[in-house]
Tab-separated table of C-alpha atoms in Angstrom:
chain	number	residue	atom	x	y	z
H	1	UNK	CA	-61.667	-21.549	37.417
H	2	UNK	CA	-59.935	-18.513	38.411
H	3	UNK	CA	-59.559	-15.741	36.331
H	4	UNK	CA	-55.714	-15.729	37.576
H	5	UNK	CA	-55.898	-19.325	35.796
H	6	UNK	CA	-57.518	-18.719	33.057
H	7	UNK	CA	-55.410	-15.575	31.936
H	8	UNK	CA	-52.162	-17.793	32.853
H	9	UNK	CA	-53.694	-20.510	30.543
H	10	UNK	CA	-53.820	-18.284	27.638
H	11	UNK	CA	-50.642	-16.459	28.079
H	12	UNK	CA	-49.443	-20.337	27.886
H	13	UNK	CA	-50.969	-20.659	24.839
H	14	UNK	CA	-49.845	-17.677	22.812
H	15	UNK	CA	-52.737	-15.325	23.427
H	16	UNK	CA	-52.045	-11.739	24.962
H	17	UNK	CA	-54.587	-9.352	22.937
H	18	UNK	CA	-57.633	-9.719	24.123
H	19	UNK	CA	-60.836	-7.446	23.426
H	20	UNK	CA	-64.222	-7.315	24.739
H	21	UNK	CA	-67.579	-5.793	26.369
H	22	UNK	CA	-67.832	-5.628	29.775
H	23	UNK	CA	-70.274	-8.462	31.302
H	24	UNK	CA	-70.719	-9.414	35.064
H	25	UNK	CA	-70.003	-12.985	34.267
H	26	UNK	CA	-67.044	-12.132	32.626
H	27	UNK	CA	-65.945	-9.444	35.283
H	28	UNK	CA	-63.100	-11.505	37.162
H	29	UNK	CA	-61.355	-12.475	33.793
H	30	UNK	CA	-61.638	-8.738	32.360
H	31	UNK	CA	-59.923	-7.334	35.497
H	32	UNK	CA	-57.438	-10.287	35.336
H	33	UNK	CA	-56.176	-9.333	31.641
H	34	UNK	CA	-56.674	-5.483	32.072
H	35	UNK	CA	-54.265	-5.638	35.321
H	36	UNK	CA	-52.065	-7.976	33.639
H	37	UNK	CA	-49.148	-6.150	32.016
H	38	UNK	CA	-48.508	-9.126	29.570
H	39	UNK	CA	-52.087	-8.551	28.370
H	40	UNK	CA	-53.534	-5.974	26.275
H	41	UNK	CA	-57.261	-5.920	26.870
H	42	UNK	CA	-59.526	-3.263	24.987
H	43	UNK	CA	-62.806	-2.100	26.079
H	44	UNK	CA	-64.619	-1.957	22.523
H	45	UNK	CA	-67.455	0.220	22.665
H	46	UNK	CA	-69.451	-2.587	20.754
H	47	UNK	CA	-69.079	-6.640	20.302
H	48	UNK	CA	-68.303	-6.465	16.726
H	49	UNK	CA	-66.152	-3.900	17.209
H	50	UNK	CA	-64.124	-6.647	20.146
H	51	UNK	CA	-64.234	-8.803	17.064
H	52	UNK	CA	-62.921	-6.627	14.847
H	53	UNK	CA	-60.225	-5.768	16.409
H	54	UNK	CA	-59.242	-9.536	17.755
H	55	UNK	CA	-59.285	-10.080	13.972
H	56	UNK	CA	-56.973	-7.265	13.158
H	57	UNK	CA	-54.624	-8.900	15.922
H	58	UNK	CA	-54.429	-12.411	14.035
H	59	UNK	CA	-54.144	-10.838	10.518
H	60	UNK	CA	-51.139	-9.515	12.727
H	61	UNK	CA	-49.615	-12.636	13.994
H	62	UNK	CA	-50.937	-12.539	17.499
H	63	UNK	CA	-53.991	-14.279	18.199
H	64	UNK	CA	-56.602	-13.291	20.305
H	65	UNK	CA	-59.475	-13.460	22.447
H	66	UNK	CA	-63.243	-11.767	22.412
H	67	UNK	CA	-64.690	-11.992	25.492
H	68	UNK	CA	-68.312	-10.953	25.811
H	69	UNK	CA	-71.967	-11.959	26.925
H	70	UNK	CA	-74.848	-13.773	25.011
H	71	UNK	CA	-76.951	-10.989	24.791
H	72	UNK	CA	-74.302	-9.508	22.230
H	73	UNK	CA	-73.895	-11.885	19.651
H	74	UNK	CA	-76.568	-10.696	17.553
H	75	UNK	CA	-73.696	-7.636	17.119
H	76	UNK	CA	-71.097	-10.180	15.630
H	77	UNK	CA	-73.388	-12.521	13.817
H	78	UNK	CA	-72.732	-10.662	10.057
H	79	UNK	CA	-68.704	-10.194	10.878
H	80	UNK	CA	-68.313	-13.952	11.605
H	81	UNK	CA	-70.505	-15.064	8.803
H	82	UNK	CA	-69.047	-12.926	6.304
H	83	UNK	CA	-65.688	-12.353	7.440
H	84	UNK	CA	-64.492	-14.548	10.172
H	85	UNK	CA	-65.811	-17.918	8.421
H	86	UNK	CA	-65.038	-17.296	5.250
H	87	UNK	CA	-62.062	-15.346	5.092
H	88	UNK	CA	-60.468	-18.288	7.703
H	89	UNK	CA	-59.829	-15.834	10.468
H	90	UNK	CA	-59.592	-17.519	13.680
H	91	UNK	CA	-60.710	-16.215	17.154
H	92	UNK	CA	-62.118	-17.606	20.470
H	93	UNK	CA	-65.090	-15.601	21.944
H	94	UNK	CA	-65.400	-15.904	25.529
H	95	UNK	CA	-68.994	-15.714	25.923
H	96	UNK	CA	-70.799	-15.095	29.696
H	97	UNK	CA	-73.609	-17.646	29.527
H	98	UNK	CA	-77.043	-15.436	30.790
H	99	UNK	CA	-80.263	-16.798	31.281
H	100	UNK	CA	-78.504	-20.911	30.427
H	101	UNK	CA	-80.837	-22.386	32.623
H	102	UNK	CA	-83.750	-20.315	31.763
H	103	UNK	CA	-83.689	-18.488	35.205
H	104	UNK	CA	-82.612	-14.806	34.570
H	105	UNK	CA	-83.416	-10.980	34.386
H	106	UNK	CA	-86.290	-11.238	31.499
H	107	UNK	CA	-83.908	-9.078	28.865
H	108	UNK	CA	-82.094	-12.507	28.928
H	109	UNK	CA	-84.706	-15.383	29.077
H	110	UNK	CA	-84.857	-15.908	25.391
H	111	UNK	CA	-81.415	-15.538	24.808
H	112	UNK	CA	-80.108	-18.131	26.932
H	113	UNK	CA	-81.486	-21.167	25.210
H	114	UNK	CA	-80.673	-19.472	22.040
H	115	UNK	CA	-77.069	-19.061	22.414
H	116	UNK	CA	-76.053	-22.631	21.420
H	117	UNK	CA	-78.493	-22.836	19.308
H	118	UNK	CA	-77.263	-19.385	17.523
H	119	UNK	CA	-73.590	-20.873	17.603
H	120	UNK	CA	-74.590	-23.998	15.912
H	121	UNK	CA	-76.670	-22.367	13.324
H	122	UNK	CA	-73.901	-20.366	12.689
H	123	UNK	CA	-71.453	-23.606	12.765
H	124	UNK	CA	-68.887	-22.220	15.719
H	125	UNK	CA	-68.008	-24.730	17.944
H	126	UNK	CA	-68.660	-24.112	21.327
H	127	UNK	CA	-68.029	-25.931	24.440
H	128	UNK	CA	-68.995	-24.813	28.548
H	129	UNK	CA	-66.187	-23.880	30.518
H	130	UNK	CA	-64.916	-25.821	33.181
H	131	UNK	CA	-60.952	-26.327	33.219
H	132	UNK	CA	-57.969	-25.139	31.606
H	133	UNK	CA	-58.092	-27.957	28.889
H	134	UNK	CA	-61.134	-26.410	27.550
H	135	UNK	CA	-59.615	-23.375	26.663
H	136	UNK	CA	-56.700	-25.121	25.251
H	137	UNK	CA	-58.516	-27.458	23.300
H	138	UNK	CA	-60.822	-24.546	22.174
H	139	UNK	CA	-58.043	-22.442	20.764
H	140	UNK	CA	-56.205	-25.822	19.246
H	141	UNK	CA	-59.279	-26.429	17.462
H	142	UNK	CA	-59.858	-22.473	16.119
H	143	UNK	CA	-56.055	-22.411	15.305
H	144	UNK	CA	-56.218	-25.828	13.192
H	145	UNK	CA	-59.524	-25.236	11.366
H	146	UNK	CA	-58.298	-20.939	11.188
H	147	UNK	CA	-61.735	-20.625	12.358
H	148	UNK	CA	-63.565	-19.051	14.942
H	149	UNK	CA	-64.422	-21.551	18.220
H	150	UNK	CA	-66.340	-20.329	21.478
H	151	UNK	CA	-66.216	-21.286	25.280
H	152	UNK	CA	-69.224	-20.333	27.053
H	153	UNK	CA	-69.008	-19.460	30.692
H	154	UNK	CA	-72.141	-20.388	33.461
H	155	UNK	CA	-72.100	-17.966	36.247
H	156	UNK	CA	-69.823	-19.253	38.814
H	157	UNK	CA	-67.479	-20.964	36.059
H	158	UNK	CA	-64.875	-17.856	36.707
H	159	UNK	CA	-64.499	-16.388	39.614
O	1	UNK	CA	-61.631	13.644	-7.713
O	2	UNK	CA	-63.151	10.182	-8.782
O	3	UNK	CA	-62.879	7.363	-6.569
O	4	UNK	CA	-60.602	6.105	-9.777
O	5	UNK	CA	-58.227	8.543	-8.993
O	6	UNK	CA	-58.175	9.043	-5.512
O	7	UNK	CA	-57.232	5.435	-4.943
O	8	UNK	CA	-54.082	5.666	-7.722
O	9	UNK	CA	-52.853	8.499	-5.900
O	10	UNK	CA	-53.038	6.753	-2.830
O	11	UNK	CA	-51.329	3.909	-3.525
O	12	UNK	CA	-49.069	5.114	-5.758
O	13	UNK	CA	-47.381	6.761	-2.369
O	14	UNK	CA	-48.396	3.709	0.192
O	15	UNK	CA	-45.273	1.173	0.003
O	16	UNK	CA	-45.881	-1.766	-1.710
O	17	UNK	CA	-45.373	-4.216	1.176
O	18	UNK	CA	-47.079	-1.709	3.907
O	19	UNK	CA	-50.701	-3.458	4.570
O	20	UNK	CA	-53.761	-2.131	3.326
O	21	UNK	CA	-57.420	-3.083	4.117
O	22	UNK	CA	-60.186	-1.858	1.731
O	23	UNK	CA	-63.844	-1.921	3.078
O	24	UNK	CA	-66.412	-3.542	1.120
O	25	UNK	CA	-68.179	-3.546	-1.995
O	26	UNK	CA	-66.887	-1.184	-5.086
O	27	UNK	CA	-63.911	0.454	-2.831
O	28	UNK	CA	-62.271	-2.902	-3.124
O	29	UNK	CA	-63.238	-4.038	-6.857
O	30	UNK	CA	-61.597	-0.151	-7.302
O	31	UNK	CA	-58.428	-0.926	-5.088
O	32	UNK	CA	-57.211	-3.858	-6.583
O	33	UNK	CA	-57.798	-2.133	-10.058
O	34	UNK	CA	-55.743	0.037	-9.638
O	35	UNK	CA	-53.155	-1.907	-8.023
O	36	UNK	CA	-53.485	-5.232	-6.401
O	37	UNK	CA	-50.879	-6.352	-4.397
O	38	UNK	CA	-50.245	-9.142	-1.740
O	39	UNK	CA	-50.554	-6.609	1.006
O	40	UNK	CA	-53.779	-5.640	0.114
O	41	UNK	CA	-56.491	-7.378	1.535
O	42	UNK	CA	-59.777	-6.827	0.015
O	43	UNK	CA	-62.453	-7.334	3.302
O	44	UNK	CA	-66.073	-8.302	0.929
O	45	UNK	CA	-67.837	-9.105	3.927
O	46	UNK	CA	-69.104	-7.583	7.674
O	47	UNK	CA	-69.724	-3.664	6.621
O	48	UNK	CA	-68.178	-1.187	9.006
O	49	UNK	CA	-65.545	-3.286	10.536
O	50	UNK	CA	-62.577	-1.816	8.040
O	51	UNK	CA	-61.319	-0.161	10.643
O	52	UNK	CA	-61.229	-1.873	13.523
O	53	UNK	CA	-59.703	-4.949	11.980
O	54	UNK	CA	-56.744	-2.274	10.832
O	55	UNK	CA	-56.172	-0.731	14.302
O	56	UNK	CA	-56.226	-4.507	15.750
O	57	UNK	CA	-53.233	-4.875	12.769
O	58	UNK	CA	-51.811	-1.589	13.777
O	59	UNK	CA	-51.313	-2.571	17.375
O	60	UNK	CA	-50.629	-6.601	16.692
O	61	UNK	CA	-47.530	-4.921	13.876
O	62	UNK	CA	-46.260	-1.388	15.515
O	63	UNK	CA	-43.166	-1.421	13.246
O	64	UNK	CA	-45.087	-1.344	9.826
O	65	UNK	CA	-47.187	1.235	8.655
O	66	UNK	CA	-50.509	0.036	8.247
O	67	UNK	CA	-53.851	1.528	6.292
O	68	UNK	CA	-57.672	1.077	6.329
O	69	UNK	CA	-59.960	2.666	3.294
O	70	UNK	CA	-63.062	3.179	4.423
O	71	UNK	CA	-66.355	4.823	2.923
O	72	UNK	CA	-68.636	7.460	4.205
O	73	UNK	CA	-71.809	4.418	4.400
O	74	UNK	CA	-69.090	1.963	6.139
O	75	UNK	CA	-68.068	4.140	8.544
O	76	UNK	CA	-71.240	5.533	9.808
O	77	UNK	CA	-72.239	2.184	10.731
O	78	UNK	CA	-69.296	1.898	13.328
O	79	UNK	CA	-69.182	5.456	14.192
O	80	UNK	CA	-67.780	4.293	17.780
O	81	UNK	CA	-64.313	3.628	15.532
O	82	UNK	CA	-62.794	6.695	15.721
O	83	UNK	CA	-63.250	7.387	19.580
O	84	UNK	CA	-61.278	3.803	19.279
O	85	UNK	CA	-58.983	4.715	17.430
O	86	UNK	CA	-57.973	7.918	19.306
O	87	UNK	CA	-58.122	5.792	22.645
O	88	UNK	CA	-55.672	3.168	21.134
O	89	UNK	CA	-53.710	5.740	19.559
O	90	UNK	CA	-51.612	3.878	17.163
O	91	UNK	CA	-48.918	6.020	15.127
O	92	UNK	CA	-48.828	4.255	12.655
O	93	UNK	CA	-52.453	3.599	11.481
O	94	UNK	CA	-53.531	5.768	8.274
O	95	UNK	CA	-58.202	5.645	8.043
O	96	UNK	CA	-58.722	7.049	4.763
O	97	UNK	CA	-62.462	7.331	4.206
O	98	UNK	CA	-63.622	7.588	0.315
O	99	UNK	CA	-66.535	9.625	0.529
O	100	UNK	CA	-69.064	9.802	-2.459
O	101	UNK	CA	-72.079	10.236	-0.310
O	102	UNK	CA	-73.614	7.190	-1.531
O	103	UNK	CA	-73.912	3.247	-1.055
O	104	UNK	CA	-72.720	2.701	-4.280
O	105	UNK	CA	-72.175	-1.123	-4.244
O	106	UNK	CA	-76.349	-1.219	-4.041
O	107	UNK	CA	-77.537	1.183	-6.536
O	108	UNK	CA	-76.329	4.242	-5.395
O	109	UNK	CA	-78.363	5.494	-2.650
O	110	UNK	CA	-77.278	8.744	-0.559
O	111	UNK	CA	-75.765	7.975	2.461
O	112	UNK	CA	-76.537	10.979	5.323
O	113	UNK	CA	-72.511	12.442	4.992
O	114	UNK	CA	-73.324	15.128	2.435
O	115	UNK	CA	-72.342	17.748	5.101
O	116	UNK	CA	-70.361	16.520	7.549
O	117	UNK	CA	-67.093	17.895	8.585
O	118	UNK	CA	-65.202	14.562	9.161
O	119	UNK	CA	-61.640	15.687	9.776
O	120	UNK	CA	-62.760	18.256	12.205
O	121	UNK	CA	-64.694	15.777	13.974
O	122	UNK	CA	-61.890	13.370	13.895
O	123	UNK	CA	-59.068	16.033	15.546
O	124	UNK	CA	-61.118	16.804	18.315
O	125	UNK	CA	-61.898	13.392	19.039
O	126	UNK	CA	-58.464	12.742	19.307
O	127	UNK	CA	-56.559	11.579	15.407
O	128	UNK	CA	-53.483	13.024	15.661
O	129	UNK	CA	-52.796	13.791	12.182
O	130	UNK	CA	-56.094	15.062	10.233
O	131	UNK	CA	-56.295	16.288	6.813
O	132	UNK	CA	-59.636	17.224	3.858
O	133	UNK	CA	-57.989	16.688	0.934
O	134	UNK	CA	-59.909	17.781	-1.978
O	135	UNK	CA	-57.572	17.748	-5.364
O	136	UNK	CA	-55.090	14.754	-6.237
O	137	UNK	CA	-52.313	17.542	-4.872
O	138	UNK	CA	-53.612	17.653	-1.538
O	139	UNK	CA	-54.171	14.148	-1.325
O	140	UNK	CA	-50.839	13.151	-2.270
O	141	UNK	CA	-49.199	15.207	0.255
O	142	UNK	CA	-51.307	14.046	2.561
O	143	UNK	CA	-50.670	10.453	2.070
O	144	UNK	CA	-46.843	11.544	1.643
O	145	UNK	CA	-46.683	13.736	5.101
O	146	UNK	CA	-48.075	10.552	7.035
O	147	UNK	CA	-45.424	7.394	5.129
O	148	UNK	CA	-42.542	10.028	5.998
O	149	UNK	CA	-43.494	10.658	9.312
O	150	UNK	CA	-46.088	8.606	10.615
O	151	UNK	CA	-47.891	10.302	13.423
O	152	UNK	CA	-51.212	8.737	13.805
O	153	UNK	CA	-53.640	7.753	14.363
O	154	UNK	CA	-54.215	9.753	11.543
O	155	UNK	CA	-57.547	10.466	9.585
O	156	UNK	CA	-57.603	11.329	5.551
O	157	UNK	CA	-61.172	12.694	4.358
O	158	UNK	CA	-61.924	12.622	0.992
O	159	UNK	CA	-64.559	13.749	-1.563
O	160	UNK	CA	-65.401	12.264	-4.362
O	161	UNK	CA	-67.649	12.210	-7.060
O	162	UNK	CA	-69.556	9.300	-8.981
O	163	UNK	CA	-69.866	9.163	-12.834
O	164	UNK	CA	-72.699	7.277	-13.201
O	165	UNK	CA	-71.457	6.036	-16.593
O	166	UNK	CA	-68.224	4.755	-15.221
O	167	UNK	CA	-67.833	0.724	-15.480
O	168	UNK	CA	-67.857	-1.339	-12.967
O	169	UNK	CA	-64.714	-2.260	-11.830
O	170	UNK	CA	-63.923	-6.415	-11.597
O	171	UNK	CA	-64.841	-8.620	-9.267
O	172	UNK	CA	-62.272	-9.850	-6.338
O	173	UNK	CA	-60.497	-12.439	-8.512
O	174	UNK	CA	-59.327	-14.317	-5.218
O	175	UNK	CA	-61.215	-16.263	-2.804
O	176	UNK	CA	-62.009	-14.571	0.798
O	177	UNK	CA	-59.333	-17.700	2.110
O	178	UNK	CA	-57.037	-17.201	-0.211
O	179	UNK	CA	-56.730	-13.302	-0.213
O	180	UNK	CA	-56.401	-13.899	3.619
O	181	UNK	CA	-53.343	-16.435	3.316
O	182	UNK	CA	-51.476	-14.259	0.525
O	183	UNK	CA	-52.104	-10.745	3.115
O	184	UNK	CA	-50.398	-12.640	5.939
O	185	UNK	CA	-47.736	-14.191	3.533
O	186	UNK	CA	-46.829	-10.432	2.941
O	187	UNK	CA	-47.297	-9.021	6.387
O	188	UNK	CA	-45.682	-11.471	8.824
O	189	UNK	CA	-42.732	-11.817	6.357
């Protein structure tokens, strides 16, 4: 998709605060909402902190977006499982997809298999990103359950 | 000042529909003690992230006024929150940080803020509005000068001391879900 697209797609959906950590994945859709006037899009200086703030947002009334890589989900693992999940706080976490296929830098090799694996352990749905309906469909399902939901992003999925 | 106290003086001058997050452990048990109210929202869970759930509020709600307690342990595990704060600037975001020098929820062990000079640190990385308060008078005024004329982000550093024979304040009578749905009941009003 284009990052054009997939801003426009949440904008259509509600979402305009968006937070995150900068991954090269994710690198098209973080200069999309940061040039975007109708976006607000924080650089948190840590995952949980992206999290924390996207929270914040929804206690708020304006629901929001994490986007981040893999590699940093070990940093939101304790707010979603004893915050997110069971104080009903919805948010979708864009998450750049390293090492998917097993075929990265080595910092990401073990990682990549993990991540599903880490979002099912942690029982957030996640689903890979290939159109618009995804994201809708991902932030029906995190608005309906008021829990958090993931899309997970291959390299190449935004450009 | 005890913790006790601080937190009646506190929100005997924070309006009773302005939201206000407590961070985990006894801070909470001790907040809604002293006065639990729908716009409190009592956060049990995910040490550290008090304060960056309550600038996310203070930037999702400009027009309301909107406060984070925090302790000394909580916030030096996100340290990185108050160059966040200062970059997202938010008038109207109070951090008070309750700080006994100890994790008291777990027994009481020291945390490293003995000596630190938080509200200096805070002003020159970039709170607006920075006060040490360190008597129930200065504390007061402090909370006061910021609900008058909110000019955050601003940063309220107290001291406290533990008695080590004071009870236990109650448990969070609410569920996590159900404190959530009353706090947005009160806020998005």
């Amino acid at each position: 998709m284009r990052a054009a697209d997939v801003a426009q797609t949440l904008k259509d959906s509600g979402v305009t605060f968006s937070a995150g950590v900068a991954d090269s994945l994710l690198a098209p859709l973080i200069e999309a909402l940061s040039e975007d006037e109708a976006f607000t899009y924080v650089p948190a200086p840590r995952e949980n902190l992206a999290l924390g703030l996207a929270s914040g947002a929804w206690l708020g009334g304006a629901p929001a977006v994490v986007v981040m890589q893999n590699s940093g989900l070990g940093h939101v693992t304790n707010a979603l499982t004893s915050f997110n999940l069971i104080y009903k706080v919805p948010v979708l976490l864009v998450i750049g997809w390293r090492g998917h296929d097993g075929a990265d830098a080595p910092e990401h090799l073990l990682m990549g298999p993990m991540t599903p694996k880490f979002l099912d352990l942690m029982g957030v749905p996640y689903r890979s990103l290939e159109g618009s309906s995804d994201i809708e469909d991902m932030l029906r399902l995190a608005r309906e359950t008021s829990l958090p939901a993931a899309l997970l992003v291959k390299p190449g999925a935004i450009v | 000042m005890e913790r006790a106290e601080a937190l009646e003086v506190i929100l005997a001058d924070w309006p009773e529909g302005a939201p206000a997050l407590f961070a985990t452990g006894v801070i909470s048990r001790a907040a809604q003690h002293a006065s639990d109210r729908a716009a409190n929202l009592y956060i049990m869970g995910s040490m550290g992230l008090i304060s960056s759930i309550g600038l996310g509020l203070a930037l999702a709600r400009p027009r309301q006024l909107v406060m984070a307690v925090d302790g000394d342990g909580s916030l030096l595990m996100e340290l990185a929150s108050l160059p966040l704060a200062a970059h997202l600037s938010p008038p109207n975001y109070l951090h008070v940080i309750l700080d006994n020098g100890a994790y008291e929820s777990t027994g009481g062990q020291p945390t490293i803020s003995r000596d630190w000079a938080l509200s200096d640190a805070a002003a020159q990385l970039g709170y607006r509005q920075v006060a040490r308060a360190r008597s129930r008078g200065e504390l007061a005024q402090a909370v006061r000068g910021f609900v008058t004329e909110p000019a955050g982000p601003a940063l309220i550093h107290v001291k406290t001391v533990n008695r080590p024979d004071a009870p236990f304040p109650p448990r969070i009578f609410l569920s996590p879900e159900q404190l959530t749905e009353r706090f947005r009941g009160a806020v998005l009003k």
